[in-house]
Short mmCIF file of C-alpha atoms and ligand atoms in Angstrom, two decimals:
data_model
loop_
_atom_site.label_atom_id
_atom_site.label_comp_id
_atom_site.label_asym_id
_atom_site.label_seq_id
_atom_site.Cartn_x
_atom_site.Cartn_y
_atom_site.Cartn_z
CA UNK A 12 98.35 119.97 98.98
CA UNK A 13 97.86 116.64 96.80
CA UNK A 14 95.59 113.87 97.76
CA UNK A 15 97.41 110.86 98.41
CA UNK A 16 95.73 107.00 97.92
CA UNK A 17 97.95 105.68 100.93
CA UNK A 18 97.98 101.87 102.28
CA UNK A 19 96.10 101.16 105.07
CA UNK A 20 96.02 97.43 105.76
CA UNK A 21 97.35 94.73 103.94
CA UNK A 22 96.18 91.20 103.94
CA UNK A 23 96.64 87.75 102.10
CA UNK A 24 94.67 84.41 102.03
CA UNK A 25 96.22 81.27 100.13
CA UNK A 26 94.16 77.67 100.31
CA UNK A 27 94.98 74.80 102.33
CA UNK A 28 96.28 72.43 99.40
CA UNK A 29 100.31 72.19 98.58
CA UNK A 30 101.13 71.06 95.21
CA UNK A 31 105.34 70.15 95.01
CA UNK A 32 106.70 69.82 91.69
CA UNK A 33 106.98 66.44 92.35
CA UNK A 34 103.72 65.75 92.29
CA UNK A 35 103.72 66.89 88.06
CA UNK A 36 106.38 63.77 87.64
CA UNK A 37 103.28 61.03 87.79
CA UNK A 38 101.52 62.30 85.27
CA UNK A 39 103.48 64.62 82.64
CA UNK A 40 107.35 64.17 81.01
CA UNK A 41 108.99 66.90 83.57
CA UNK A 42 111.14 66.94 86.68
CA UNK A 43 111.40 69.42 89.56
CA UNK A 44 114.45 70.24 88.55
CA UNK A 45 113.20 71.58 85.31
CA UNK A 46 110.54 73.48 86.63
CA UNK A 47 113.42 74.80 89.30
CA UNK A 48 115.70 75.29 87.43
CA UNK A 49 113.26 77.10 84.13
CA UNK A 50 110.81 78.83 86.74
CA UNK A 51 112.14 78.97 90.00
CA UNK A 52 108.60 77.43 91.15
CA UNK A 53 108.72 74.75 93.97
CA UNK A 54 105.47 74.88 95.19
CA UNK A 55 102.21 76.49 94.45
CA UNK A 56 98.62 76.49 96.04
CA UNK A 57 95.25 75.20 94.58
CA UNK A 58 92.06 75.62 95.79
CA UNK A 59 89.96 73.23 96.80
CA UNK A 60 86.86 71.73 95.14
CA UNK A 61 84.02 74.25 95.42
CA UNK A 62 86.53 77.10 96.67
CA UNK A 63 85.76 79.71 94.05
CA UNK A 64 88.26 83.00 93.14
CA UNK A 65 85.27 84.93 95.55
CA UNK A 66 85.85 83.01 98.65
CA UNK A 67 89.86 83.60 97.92
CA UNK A 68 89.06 87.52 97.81
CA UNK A 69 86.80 87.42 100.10
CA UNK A 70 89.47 86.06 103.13
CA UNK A 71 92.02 88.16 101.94
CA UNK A 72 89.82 91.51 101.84
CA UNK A 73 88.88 90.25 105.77
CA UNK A 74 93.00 89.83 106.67
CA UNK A 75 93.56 93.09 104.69
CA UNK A 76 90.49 94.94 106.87
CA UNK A 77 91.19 93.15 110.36
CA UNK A 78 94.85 94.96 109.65
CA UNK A 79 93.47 98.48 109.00
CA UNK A 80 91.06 98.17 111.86
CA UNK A 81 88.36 98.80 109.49
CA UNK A 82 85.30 97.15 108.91
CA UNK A 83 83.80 96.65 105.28
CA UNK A 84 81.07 98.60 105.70
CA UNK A 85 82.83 101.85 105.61
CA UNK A 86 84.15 100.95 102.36
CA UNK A 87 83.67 102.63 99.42
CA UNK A 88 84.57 100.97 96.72
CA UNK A 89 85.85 97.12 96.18
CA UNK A 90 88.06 96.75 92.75
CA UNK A 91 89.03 93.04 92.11
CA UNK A 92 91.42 91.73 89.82
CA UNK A 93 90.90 88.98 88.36
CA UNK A 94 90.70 86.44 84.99
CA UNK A 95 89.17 83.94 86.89
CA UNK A 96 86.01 85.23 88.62
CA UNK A 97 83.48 82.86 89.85
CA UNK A 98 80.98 83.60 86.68
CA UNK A 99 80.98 85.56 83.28
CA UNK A 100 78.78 87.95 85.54
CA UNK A 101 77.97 89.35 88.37
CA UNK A 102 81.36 90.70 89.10
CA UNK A 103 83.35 88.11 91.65
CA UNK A 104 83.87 91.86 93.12
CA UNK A 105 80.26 92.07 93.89
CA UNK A 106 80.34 88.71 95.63
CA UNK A 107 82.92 90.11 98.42
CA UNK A 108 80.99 93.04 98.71
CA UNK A 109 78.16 91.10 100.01
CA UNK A 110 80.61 89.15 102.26
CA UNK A 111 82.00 91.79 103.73
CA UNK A 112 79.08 93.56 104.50
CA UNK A 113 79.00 96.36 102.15
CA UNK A 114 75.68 98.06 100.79
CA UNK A 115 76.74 101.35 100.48
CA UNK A 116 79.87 100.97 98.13
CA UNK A 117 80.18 99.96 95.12
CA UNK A 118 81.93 96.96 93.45
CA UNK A 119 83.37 95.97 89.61
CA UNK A 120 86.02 93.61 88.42
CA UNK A 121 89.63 94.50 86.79
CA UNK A 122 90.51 92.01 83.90
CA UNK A 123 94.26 92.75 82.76
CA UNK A 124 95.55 88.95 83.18
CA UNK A 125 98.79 89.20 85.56
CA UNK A 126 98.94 93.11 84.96
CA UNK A 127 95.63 93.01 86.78
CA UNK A 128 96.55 94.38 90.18
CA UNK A 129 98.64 97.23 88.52
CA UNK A 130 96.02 98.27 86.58
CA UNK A 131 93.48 98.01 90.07
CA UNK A 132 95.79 99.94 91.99
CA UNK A 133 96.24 102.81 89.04
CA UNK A 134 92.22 102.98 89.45
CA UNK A 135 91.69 102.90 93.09
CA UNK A 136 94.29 106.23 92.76
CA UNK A 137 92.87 107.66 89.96
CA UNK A 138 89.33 107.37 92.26
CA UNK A 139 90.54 108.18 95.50
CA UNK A 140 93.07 111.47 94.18
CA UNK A 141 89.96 112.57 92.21
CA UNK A 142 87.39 112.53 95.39
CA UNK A 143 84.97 109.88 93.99
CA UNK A 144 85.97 107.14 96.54
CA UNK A 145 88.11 107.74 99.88
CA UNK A 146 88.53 104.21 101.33
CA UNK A 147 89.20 101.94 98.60
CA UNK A 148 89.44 98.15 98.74
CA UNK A 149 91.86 96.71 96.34
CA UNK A 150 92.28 92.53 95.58
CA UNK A 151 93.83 90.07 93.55
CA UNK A 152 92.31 86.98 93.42
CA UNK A 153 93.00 83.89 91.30
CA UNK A 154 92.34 80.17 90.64
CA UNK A 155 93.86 79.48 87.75
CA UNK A 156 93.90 75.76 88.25
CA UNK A 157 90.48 75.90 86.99
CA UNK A 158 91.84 77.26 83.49
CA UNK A 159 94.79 74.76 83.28
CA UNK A 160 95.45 72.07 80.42
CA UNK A 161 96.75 69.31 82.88
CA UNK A 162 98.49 67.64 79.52
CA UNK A 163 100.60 70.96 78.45
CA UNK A 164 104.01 70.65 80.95
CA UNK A 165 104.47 73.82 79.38
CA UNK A 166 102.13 75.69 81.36
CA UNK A 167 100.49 73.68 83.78
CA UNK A 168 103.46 73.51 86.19
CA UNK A 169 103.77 77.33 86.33
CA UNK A 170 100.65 78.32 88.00
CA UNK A 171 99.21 78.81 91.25
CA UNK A 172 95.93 80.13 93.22
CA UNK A 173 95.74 82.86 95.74
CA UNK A 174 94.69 86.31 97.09
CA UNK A 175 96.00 89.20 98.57
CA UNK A 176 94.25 92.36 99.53
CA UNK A 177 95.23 96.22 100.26
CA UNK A 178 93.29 98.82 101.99
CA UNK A 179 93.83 102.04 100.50
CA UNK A 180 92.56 105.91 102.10
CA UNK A 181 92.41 109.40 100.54
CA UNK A 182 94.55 111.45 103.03
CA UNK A 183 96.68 114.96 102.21
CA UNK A 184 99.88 115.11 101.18
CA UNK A 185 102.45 117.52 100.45
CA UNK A 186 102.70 116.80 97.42
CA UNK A 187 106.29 115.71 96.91
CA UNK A 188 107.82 112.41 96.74
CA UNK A 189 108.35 112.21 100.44
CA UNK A 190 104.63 111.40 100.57
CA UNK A 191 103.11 108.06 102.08
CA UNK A 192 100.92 106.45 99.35
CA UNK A 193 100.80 106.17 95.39
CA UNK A 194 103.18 108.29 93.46
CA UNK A 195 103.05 107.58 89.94
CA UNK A 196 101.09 104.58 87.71
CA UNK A 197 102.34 103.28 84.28
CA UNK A 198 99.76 101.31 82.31
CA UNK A 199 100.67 99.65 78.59
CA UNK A 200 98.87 97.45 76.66
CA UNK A 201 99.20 96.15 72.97
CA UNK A 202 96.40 93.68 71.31
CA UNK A 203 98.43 92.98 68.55
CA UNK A 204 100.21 90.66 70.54
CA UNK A 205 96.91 88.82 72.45
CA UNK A 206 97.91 85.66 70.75
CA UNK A 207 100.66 85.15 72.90
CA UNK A 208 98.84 84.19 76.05
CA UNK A 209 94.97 83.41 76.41
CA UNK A 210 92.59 81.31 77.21
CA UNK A 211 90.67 79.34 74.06
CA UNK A 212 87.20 79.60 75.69
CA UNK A 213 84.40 82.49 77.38
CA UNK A 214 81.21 83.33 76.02
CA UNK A 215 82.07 83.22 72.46
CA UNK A 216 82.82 78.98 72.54
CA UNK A 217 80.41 78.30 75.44
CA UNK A 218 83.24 76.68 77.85
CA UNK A 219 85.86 78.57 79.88
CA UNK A 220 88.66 77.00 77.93
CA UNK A 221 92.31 76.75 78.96
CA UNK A 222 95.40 78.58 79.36
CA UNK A 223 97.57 78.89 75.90
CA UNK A 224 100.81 80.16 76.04
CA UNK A 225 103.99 81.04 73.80
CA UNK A 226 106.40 81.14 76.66
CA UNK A 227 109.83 81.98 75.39
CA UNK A 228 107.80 85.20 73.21
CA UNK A 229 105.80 85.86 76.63
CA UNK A 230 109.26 86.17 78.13
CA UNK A 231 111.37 88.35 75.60
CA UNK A 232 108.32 90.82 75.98
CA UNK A 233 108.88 90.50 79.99
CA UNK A 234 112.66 91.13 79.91
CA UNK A 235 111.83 94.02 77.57
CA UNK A 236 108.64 95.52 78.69
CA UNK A 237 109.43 95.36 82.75
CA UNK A 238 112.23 97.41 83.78
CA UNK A 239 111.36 100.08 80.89
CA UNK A 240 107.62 100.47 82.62
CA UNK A 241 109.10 100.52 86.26
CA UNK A 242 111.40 103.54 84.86
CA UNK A 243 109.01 105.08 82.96
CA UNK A 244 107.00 105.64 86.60
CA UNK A 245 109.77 106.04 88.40
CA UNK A 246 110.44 109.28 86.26
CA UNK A 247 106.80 110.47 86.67
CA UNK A 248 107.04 110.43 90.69
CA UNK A 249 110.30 112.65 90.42
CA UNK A 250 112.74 109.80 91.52
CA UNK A 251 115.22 107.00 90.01
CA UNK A 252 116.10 103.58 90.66
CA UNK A 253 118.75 104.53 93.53
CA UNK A 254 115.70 105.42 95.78
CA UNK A 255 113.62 102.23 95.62
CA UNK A 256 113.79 100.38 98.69
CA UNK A 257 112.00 96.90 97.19
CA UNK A 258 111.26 96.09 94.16
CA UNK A 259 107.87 93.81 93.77
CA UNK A 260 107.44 92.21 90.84
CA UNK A 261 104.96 90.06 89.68
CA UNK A 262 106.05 86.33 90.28
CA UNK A 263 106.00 84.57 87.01
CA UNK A 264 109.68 83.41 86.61
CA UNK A 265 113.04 83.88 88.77
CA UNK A 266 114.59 84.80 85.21
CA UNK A 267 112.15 87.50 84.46
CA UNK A 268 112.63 88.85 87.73
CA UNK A 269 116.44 88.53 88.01
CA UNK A 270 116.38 89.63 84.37
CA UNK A 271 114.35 93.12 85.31
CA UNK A 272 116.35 93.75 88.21
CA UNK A 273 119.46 93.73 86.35
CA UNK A 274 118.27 96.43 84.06
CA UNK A 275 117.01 98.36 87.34
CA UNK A 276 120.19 97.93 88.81
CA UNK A 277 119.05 97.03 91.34
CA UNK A 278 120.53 93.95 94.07
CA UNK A 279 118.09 90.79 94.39
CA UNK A 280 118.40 92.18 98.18
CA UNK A 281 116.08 94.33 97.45
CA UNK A 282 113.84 92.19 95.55
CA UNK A 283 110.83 90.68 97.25
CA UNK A 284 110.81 87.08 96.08
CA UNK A 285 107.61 84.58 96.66
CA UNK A 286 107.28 82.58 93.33
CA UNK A 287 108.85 79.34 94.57
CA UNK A 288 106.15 79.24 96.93
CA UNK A 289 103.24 80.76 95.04
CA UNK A 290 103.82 80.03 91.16
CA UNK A 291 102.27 82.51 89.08
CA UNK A 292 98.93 83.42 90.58
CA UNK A 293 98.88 86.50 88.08
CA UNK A 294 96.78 89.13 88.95
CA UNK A 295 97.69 88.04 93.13
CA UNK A 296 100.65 87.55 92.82
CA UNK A 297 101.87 91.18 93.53
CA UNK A 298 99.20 91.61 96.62
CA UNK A 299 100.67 88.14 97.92
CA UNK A 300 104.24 89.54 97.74
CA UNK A 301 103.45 92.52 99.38
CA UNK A 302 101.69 90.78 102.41
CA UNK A 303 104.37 88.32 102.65
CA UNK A 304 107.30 91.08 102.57
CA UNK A 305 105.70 93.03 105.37
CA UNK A 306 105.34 89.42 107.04
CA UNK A 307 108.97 88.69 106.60
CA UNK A 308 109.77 92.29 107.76
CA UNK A 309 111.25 93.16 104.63
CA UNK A 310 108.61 96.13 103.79
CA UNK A 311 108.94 98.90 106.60
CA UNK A 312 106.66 102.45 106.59
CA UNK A 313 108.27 104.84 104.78
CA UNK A 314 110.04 101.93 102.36
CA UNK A 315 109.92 103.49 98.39
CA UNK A 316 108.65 100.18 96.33
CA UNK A 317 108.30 99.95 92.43
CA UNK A 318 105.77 96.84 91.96
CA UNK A 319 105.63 96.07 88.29
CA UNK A 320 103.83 93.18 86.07
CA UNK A 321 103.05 91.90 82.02
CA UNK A 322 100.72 89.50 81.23
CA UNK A 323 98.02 88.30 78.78
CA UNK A 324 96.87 91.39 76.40
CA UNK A 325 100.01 91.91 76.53
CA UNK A 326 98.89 94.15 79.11
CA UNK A 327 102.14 95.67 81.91
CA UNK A 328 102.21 97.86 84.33
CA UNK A 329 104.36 99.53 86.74
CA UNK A 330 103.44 101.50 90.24
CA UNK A 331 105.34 103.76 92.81
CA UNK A 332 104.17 103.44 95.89
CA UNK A 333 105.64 104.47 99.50
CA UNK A 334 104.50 102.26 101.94
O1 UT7 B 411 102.47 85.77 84.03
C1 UT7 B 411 102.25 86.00 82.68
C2 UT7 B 411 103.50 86.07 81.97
N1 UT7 B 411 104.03 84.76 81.75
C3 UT7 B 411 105.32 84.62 81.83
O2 UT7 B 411 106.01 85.54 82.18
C4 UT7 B 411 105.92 83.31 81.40
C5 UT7 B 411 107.09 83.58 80.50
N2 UT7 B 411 107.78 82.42 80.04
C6 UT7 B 411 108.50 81.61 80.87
O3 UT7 B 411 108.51 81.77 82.07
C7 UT7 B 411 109.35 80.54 80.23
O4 UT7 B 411 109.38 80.74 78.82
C8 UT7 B 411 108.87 79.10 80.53
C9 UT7 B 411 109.16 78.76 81.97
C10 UT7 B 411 107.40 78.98 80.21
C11 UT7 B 411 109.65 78.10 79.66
O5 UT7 B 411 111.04 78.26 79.82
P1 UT7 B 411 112.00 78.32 78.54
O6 UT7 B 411 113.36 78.37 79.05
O7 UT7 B 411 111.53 79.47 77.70
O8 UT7 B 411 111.75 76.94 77.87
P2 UT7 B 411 111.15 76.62 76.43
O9 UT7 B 411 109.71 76.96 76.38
O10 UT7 B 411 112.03 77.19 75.40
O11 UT7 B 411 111.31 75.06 76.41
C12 UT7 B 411 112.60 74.46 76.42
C13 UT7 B 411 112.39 72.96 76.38
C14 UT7 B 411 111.43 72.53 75.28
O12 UT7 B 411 111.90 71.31 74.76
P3 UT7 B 411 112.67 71.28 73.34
O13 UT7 B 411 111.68 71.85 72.35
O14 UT7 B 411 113.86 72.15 73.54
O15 UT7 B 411 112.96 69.85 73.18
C15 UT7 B 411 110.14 72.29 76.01
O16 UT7 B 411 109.33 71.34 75.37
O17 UT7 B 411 111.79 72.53 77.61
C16 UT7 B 411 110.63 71.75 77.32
N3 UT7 B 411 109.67 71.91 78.41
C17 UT7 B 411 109.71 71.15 79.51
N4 UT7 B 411 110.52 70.15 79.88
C18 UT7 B 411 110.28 69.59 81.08
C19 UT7 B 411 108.67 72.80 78.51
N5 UT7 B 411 108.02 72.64 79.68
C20 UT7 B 411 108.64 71.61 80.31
C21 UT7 B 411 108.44 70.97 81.54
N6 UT7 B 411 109.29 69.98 81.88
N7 UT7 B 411 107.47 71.35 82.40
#
């Protein structure tokens, strides 16, 4: 017998306000053609004044616990990932565990940029398969319109704020790759190349700073890093690319995704695909493309997905999962 992390319940929460690309030909030198055409972004959500990364979370972990008929006091543990929590501390993690009624769990933030959610996910398993933790809350929760340079057309028009939530349970499995739940994790990182996307503020300037970002570099390391990662944990749950049912990846750029695909061999029919309506929400955007695919009816029980992401560190990610 092997203990299994499997998914539970599965919720999302994005805010009110649509931004369309049009909206970015006012006030910078672009079109929405270029951000179309470059991106594959139409549309992307911001939250509104006052609406903080924590009250994002917090409505998704409610969708996400309404859906597993559970209620958050039988939690264990909340992990939320996340670049953009509320304040430098308390954890934004510890915020939703106070509004969803938890005292008797316990709470802590994931900071791996857009490889966030990968990395909360490997964690949650690595908790729940080792007994410390048998229902596990896992977010991604963003509002990276607070970290944008509104003058920079080079990254402002790319990202987007949102949350999307997961329940996860211990329960026992056989063992195998037939199993419901986590399979394998793959988590990379390599500081040498930090420079290539980060924010120029935190504690050490006194502001929160802005997003900075070498985008054609950021993308060679994608193309690269991506498919390579998604194989790599593929391998380590006993199974190739011919059995994936979806692939999830995060939603950064069309060409990324088409790009990693490709090297998957894998059909864009069995891609879930949200970033024209989301934008990059980084560490959400994964948890928002799973909720929407089992919206859509895309993700079915039993469906074999490969979710994989890269982002500021670098830091990438890939995990097997059977929903
Ligand atoms: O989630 C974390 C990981 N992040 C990513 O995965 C992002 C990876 N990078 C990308 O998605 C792409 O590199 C971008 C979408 C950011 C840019 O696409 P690109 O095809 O790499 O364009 P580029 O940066 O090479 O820029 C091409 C041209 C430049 O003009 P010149 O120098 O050729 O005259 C840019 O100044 O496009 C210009 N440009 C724009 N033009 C109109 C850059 N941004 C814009 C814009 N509108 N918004």
């Amino acid at each position: 017998m092997t203990r299994r992390a499997v998914v539970r319940g599965i919720g999302h929460y994005l805010p009110e306000r649509v931004v369309a690309n049009a909206e970015f030909e006012k006030t910078l030198d672009t079109t929405d053609a270029w951000i179309r055409s470059r991106s594959g972004i139409e549309r992307r959500h911001f939250a509104a004044p006052g609406e903080n990364t924590s009250d994002l979370a917090t409505r998704a972990a409610l969708a996400a616990l309404a859906n597993a008929g559970m209620e958050g006091a039988e939690i264990d543990a909340v992990i939320l990932a996340t670049s953009t929590a509320d304040l430098t501390f308390p954890s934004a993690a510890t915020m939703v565990q106070e509004a969803i009624g938890n005292t008797s769990g316990f709470a802590f933030d994931v900071q791996a940029v857009c490889a966030g959610f990968v990395y909360a996910l490997a964690n949650a398993n690595a908790l729940i398969t080792s007994g410390q933790a048998d229902r596990v809350l896992v977010i991604g929760a963003e509002t990276f319109s607070r970290i944008m340079d509104w003058t920079d057309r080079g990254t402002c028009v790319l990202f987007g704020d949102g949350a999307g939530a997961l329940v996860l349970e211990g329960v026992e499995g056989t063992g195998t790759p037939a199993d419901s739940g986590i399979l394998a994790t793959d988590l990379n990182s390599d500081g040498r190349f930090r420079d290539l996307l980060y924010v120029d503020g935190g504690v050490s300037t006194g502001s929160a700073g802005v997003l900075r970002m070498q985008g054609k570099e950021v993308f060679r390391h994608a193309v690269e890093k991506l498919a390579t990662t998604a194989e790599t944990a593929l391998a380590r749950a006993g199974l190739t690319h011919d059995d994936v049912d979806w692939v999830v990846p995060h939603q950064a750029n069309i060409r990324i995704i088409e790009a990693t695909a490709k090297k998957l061999a894998l059909p864009m029919e069995r891609v879930v695909v949200t970033v024209q309506d989301h934008g990059n929400t980084s560490a959400a955007s994964i948890p928002l493309a799973l909720s929407v695919g089992v919206q859509r009816g895309q993700i079915k029980p039993g469906d074999l997905i490969v979710t994989e992401a890269i982002g500021g560190g670098l830091a990438w990610g890939a995990v097997v999962l059977r929903w």
